[in-house]
Short mmCIF file of C-alpha atoms in Angstrom, two decimals:
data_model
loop_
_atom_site.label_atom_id
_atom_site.label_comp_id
_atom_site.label_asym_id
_atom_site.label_seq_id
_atom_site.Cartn_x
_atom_site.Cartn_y
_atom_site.Cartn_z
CA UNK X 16 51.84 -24.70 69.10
CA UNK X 17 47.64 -24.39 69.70
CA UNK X 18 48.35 -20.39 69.42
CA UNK X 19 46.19 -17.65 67.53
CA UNK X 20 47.68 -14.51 67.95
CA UNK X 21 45.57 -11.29 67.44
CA UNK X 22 46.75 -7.71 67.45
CA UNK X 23 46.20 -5.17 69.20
CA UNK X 24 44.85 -6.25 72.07
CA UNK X 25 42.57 -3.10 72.64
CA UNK X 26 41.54 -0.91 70.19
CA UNK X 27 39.06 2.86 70.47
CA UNK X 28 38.38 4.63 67.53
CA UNK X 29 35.52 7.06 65.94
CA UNK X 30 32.95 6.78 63.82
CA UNK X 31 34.72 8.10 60.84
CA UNK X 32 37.74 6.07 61.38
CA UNK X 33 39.43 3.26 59.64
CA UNK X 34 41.11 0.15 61.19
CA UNK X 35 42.08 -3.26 61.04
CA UNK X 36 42.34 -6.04 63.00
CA UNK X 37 45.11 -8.57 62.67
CA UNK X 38 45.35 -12.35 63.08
CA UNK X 39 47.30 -15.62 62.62
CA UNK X 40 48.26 -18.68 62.88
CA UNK X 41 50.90 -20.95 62.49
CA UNK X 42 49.12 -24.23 62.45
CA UNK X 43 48.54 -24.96 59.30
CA UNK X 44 44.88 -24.75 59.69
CA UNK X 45 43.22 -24.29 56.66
CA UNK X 46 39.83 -22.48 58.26
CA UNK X 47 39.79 -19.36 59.68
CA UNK X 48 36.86 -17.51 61.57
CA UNK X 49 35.80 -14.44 62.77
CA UNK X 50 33.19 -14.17 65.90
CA UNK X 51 32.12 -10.88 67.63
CA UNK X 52 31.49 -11.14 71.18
CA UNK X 53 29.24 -9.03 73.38
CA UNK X 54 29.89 -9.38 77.43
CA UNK X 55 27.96 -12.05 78.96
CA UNK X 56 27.25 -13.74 75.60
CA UNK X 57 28.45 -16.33 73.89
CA UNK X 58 30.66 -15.97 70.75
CA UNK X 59 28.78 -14.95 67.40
CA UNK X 60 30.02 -15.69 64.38
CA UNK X 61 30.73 -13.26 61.45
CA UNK X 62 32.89 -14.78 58.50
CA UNK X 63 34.79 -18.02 58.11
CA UNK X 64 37.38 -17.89 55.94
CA UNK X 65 38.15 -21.75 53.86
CA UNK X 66 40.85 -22.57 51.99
CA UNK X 67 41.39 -18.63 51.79
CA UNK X 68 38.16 -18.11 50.31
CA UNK X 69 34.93 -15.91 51.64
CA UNK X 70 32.88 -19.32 52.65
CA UNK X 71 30.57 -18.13 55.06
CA UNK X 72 29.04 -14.23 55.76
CA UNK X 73 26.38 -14.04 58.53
CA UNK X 74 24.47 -11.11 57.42
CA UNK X 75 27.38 -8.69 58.53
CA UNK X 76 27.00 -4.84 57.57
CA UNK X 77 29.45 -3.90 54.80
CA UNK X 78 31.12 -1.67 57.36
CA UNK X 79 33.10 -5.17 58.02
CA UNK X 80 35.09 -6.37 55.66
CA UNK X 81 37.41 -9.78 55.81
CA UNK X 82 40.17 -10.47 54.01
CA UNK X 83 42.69 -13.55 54.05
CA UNK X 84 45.99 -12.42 52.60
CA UNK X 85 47.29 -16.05 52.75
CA UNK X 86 46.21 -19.45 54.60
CA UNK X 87 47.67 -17.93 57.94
CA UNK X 88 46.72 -14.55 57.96
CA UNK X 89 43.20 -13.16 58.25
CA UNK X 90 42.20 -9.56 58.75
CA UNK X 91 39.17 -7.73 59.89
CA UNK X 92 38.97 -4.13 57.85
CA UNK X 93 36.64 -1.41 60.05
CA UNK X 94 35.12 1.42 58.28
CA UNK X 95 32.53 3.67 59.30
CA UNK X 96 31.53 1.73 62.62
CA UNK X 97 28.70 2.71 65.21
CA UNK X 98 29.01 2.48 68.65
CA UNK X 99 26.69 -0.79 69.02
CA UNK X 100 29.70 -2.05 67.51
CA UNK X 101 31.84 -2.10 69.98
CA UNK X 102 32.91 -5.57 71.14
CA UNK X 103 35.23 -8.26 71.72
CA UNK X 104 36.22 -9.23 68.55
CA UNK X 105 37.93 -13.05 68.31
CA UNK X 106 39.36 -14.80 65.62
CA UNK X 107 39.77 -18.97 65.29
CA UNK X 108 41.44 -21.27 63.29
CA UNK X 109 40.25 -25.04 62.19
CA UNK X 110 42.17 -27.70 60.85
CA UNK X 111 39.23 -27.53 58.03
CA UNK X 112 36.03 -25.81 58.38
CA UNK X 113 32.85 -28.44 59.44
CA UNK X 114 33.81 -31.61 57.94
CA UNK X 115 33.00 -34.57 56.20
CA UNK X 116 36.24 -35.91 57.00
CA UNK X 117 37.34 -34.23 60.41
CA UNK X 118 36.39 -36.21 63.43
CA UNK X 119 38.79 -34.88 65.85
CA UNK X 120 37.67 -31.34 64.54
CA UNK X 121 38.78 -28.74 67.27
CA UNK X 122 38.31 -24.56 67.16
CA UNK X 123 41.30 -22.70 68.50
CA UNK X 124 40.51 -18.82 69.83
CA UNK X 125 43.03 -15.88 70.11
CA UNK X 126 42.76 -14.00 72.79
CA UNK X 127 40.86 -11.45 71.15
CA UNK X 128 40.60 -7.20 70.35
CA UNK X 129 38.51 -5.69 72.55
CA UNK X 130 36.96 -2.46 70.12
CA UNK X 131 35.12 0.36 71.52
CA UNK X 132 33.51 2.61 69.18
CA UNK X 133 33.16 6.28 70.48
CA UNK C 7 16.54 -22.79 65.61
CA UNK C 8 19.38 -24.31 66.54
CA UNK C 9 19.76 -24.14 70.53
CA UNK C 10 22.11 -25.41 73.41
CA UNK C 11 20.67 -25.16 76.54
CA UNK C 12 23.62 -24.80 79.10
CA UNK C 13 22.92 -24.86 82.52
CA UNK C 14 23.54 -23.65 85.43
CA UNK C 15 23.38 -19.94 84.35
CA UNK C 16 25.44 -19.37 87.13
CA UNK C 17 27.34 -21.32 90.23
CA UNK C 18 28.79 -19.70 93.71
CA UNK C 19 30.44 -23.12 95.26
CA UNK C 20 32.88 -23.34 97.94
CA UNK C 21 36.35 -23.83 97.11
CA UNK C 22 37.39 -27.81 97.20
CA UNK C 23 33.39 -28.25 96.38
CA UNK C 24 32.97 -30.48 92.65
CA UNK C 25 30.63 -28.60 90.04
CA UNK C 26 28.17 -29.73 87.24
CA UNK C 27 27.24 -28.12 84.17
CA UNK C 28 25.87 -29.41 81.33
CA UNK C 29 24.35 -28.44 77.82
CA UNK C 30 21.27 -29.95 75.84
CA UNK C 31 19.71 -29.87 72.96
CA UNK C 32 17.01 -31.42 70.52
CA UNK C 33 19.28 -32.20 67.79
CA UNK C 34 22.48 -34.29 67.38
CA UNK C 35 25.42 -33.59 67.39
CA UNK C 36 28.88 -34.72 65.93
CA UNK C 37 31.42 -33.34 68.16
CA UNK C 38 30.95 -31.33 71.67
CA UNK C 39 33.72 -29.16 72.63
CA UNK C 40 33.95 -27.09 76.02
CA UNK C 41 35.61 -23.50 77.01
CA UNK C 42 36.81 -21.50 79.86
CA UNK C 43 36.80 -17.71 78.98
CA UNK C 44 38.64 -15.33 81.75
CA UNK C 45 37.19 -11.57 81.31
CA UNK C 46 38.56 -9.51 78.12
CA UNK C 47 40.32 -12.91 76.68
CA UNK C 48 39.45 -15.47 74.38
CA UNK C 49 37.79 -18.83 75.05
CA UNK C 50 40.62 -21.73 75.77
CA UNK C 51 39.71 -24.73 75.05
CA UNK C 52 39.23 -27.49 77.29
CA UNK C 53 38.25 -30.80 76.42
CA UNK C 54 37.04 -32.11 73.36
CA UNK C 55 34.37 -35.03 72.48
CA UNK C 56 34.00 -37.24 69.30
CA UNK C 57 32.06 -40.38 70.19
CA UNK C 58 28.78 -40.92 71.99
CA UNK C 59 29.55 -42.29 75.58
CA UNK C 60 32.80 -40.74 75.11
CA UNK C 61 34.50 -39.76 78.60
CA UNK C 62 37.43 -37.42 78.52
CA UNK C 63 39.39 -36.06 81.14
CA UNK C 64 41.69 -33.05 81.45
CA UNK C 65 43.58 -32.81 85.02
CA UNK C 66 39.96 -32.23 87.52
CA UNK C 67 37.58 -31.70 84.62
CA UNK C 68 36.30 -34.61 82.96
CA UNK C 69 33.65 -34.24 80.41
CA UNK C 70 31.27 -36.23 78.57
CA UNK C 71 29.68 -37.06 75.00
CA UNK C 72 26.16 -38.00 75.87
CA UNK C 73 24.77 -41.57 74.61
CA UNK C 74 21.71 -39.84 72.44
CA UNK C 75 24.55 -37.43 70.90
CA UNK C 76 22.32 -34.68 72.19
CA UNK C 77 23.64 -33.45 75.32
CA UNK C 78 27.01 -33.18 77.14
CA UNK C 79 28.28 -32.64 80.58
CA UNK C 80 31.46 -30.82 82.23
CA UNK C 81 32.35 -31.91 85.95
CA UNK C 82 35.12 -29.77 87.84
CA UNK C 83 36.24 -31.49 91.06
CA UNK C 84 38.08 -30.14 93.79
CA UNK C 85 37.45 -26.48 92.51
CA UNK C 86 40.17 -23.84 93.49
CA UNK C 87 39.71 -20.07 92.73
CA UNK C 88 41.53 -20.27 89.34
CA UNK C 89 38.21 -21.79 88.02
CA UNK C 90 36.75 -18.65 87.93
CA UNK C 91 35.64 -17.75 85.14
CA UNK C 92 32.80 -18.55 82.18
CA UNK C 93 32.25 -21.87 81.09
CA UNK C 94 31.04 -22.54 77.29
CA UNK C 95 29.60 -25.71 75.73
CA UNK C 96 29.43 -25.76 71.94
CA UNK C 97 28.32 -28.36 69.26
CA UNK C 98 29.28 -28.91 65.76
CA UNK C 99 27.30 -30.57 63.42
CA UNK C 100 29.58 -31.47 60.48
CA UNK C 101 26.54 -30.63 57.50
CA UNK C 102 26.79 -27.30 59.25
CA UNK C 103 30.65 -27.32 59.70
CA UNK C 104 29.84 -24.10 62.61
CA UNK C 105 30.14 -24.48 66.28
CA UNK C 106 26.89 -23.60 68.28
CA UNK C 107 27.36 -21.93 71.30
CA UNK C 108 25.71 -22.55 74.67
CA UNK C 109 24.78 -19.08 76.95
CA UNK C 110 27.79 -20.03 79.07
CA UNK C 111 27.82 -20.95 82.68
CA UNK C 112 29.66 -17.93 84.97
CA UNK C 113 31.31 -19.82 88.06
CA UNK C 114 32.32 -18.14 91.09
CA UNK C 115 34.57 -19.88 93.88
CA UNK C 116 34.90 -18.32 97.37
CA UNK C 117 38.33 -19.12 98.89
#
């Protein structure tokens, strides 16, 4: 099982609303990754999640917030969004993040949550 | 900055025609891995690549791990219209522990 399932699939809300998107994995992967994706571009990353703990932040507005419940769940909170925001948004799991030790180190996408933000 | 330089951009081949892309860059890299992202879904990965002068195949695609650790290629052969799609390189440095992405290279197949 290579699977990273995110929910919903599609998601529109306003600029006032709050959300969340939903991910996980069953893998036992212990690194977990949110990327935003604009069409025609490659994948940017936002967070990565290691060991459960806040590990990396790219500069991401506070109107983002991660959270990792547990090692195989990992949620995106949405507050307050603009509409520049609106994206593909795709999670990942890796067996660790980077690694001194992982050399056959592979990153595993689910299939995504396209936002729009009206 | 840290930069892959994927080309083509973009491809329109016949279908049965073989296809080239590849990705550069002036640093090394530990591990190359490549993607195939259909419209509104995530990238699936394709074939992964640990060793310099590694070769790896995956039914028609067969990639490779350049010898200088900086570059890496992806050949399709025999394409067939399930192809279609964008094709990503990225590189992972394991200091860095995050993938870089290349641009992507959009392939179209004409039946």
């Amino acid at each position: 099982d290579t699977e990273v399932t995110q929910t919903p699939k599609h998601l529109v809300m306003g600029m006032t609303n709050k959300k969340s998107l939903k991910c996980e994995q069953h893998m036992g992967h212990r690194a977990m990754y949110w990327y935003k994706q604009k069409a025609k571009k490659p994948p940017e990353l936002m967070f990565v999640y290691s060991y459960e703990k806040l590990s990396i932040n790219e500069s991401v507005p506070s109107r983002f917030s991660p959270e990792c419940p547990n090692s195989s769940l990992l949620n995106l909170h949405l507050h307050a969004l603009q509409p520049e925001d609106s994206a593909l948004y795709l999670c990942a799991s890796s067996q660790i993040q980077g690694a001194l030790s992982a050399t056959n180190e592979k990153l595993f996408f689910g299939s995504g949550t396209q936002l729009s933000v009206l | 900055g840290q930069q892959l330089n994927q080309s083509p951009q973009s491809m329109f081949i016949q279908e049965g025609e073989d296809v080239s892309m590849n990705c550069t860059s002036s640093s090394i890299f530990n591990t190359w891995l490549w993607y195939k992202q259909d419209p509104g879904e995530g990238p699936v990965l394709l074939i992964a690549l640990y060793k310099a002068g590694e070769l790896t195949s995956n039914g028609r695609l067969t990639a490779q791990f350049g010898i200088t650790r900086k570059d890496s290629f992806l050949n399709i052969s025999a394409s067939i219209p399930s192809d279609v799609g964008i094709y990503f390189c990225a590189g992972l440095r394991r200091s860095q522990g995050n993938l870089i992405f290349g641009k992507g290279t959009k392939l179209s197949v004409k039946p």
